[in-house]
Short mmCIF file of N, CA and C in Angstrom, two decimals:
data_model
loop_
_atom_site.label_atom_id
_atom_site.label_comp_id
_atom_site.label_asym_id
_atom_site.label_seq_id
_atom_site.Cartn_x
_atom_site.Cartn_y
_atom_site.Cartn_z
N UNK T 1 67.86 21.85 73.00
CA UNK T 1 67.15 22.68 72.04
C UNK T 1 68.14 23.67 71.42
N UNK T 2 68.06 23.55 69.84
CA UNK T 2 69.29 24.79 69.48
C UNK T 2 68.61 25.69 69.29
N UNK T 3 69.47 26.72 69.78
CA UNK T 3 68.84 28.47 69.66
C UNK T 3 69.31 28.79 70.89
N UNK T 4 69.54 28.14 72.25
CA UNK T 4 69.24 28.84 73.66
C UNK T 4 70.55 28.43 74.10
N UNK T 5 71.25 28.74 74.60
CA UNK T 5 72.49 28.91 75.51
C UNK T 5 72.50 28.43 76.78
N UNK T 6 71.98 27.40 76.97
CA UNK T 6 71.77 26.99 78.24
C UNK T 6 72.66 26.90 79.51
N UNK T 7 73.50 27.23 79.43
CA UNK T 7 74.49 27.08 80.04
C UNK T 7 74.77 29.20 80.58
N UNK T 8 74.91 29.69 79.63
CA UNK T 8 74.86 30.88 79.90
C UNK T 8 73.09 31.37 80.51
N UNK T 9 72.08 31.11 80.24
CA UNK T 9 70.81 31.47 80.62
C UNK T 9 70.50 30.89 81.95
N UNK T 10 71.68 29.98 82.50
CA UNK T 10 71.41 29.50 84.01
C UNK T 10 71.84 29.79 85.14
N UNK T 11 73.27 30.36 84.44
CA UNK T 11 74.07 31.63 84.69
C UNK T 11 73.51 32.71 85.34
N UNK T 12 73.19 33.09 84.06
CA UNK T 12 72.64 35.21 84.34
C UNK T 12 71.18 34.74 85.24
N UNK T 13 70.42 33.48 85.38
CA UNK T 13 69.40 33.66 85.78
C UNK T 13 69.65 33.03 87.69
N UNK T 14 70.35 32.00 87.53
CA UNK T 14 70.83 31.49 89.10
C UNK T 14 71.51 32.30 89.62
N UNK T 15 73.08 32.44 89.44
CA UNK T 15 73.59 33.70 89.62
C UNK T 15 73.50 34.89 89.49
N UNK T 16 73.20 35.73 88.56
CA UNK T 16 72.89 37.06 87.70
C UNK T 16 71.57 37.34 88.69
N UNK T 17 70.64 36.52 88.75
CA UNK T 17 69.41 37.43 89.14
C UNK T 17 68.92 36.34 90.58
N UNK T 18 70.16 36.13 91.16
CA UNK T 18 69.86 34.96 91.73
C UNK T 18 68.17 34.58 92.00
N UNK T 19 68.03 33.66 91.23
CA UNK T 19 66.55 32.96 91.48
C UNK T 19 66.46 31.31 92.02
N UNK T 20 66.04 30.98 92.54
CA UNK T 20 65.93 29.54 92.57
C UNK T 20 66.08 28.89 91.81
N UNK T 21 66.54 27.78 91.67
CA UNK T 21 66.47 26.81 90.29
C UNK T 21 64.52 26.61 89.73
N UNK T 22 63.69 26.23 90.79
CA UNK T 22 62.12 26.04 90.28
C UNK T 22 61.66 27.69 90.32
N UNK T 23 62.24 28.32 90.33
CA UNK T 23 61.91 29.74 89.87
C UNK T 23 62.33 29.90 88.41
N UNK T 24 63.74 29.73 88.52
CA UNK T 24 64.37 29.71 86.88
C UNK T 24 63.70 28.68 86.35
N UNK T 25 63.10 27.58 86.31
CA UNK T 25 62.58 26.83 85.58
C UNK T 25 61.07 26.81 85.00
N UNK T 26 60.48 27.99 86.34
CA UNK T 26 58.85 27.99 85.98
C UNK T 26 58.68 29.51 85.07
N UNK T 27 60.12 30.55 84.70
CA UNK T 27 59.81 31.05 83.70
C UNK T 27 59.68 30.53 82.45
N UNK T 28 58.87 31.24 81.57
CA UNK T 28 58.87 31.53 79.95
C UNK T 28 60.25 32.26 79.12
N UNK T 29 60.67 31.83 78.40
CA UNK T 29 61.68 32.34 77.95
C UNK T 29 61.24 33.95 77.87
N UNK T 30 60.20 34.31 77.47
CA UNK T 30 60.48 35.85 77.13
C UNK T 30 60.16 36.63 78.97
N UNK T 31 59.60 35.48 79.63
CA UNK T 31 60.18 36.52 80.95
C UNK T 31 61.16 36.34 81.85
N UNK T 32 62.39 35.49 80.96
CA UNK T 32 63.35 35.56 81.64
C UNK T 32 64.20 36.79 80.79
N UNK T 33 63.91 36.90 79.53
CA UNK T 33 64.51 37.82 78.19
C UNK T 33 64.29 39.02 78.86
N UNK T 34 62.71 39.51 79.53
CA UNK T 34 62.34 40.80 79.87
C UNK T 34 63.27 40.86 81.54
N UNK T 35 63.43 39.43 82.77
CA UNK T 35 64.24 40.52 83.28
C UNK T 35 65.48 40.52 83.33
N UNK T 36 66.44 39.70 81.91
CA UNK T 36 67.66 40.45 81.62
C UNK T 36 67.91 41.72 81.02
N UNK T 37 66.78 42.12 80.76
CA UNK T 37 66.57 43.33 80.24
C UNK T 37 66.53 43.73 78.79
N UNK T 38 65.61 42.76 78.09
CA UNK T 38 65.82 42.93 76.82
C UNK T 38 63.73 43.16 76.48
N UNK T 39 63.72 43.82 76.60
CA UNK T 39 62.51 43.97 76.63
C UNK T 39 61.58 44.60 75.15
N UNK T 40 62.41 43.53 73.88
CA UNK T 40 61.64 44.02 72.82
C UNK T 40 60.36 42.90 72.91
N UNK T 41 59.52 43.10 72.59
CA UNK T 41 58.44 41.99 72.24
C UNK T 41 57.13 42.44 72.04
N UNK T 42 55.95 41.73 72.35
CA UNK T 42 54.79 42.26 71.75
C UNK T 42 54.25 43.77 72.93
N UNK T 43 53.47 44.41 72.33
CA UNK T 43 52.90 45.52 73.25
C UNK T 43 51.69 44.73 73.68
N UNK T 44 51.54 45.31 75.36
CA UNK T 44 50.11 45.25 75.38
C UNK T 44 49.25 45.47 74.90
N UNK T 45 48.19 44.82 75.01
CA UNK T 45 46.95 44.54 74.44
C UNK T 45 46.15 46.20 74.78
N UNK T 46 45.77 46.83 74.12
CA UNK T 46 44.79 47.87 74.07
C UNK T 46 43.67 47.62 74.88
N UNK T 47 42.92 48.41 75.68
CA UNK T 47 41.41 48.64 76.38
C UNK T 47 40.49 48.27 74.79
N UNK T 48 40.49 48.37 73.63
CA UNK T 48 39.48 48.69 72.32
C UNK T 48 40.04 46.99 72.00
N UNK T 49 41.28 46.44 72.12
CA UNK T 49 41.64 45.23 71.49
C UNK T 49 40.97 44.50 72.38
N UNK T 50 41.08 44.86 73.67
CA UNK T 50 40.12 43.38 74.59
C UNK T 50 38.61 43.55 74.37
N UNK T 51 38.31 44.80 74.07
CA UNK T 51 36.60 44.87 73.95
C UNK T 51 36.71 44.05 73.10
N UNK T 52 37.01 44.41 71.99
CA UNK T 52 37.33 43.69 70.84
C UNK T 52 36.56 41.41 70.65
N UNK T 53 37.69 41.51 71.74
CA UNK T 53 38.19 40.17 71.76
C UNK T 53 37.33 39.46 72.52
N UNK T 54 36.39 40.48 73.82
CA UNK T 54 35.66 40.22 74.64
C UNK T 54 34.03 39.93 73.46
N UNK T 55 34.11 40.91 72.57
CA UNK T 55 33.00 40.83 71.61
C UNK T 55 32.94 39.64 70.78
N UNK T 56 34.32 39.15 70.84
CA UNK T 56 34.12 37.90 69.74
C UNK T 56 33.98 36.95 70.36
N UNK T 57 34.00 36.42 71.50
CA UNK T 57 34.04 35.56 72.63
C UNK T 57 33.53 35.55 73.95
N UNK T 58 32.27 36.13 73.49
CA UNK T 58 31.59 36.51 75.46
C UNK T 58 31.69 35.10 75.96
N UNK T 59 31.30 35.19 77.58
CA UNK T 59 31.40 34.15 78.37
C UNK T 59 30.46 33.59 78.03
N UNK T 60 29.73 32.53 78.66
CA UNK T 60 28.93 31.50 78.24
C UNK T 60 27.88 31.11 80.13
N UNK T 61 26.87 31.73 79.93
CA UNK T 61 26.38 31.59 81.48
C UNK T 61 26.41 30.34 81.67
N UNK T 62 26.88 29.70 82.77
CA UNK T 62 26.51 28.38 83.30
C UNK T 62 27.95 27.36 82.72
N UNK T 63 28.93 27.65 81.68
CA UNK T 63 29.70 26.75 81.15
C UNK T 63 31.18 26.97 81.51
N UNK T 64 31.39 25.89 82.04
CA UNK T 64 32.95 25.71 82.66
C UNK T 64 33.40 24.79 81.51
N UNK T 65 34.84 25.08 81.32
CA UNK T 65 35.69 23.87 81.21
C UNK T 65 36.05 22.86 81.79
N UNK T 66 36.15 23.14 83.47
CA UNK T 66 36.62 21.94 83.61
C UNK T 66 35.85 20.89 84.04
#
């Protein structure tokens, strides 16, 4: 995949923060980004944004997905 440094991101994450390899592999790029310490990205979600979100999408009594 171009964009990612793979070679350096296996690095700072095996070595650097020593993690397991299925540790380093079951992150998301932005939480491996947050713990090299780059921690620009979205803000949490507001208490008024989940009402919010909870209002547009209540649960459904009785209905599962799976």
């Amino acid at each position: 995949m171009a964009g990612f440094d793979w070679p350096a991101l296996m690095r700072a994450g095996l070595h650097g923060l020593r993690l397991k390899p299925c540790e380093f592999w079951a992150l998301t790029p932005a939480e491996l980004a947050m713990m090299l310490g780059q921690s620009k990205g979205v803000a949490p979600m507001s208490r008024g944004q989940l009402d919010q979100l909870l209002a547009a999408y209540p649960d459904q009594e009785g209905k599962r997905d799976d």
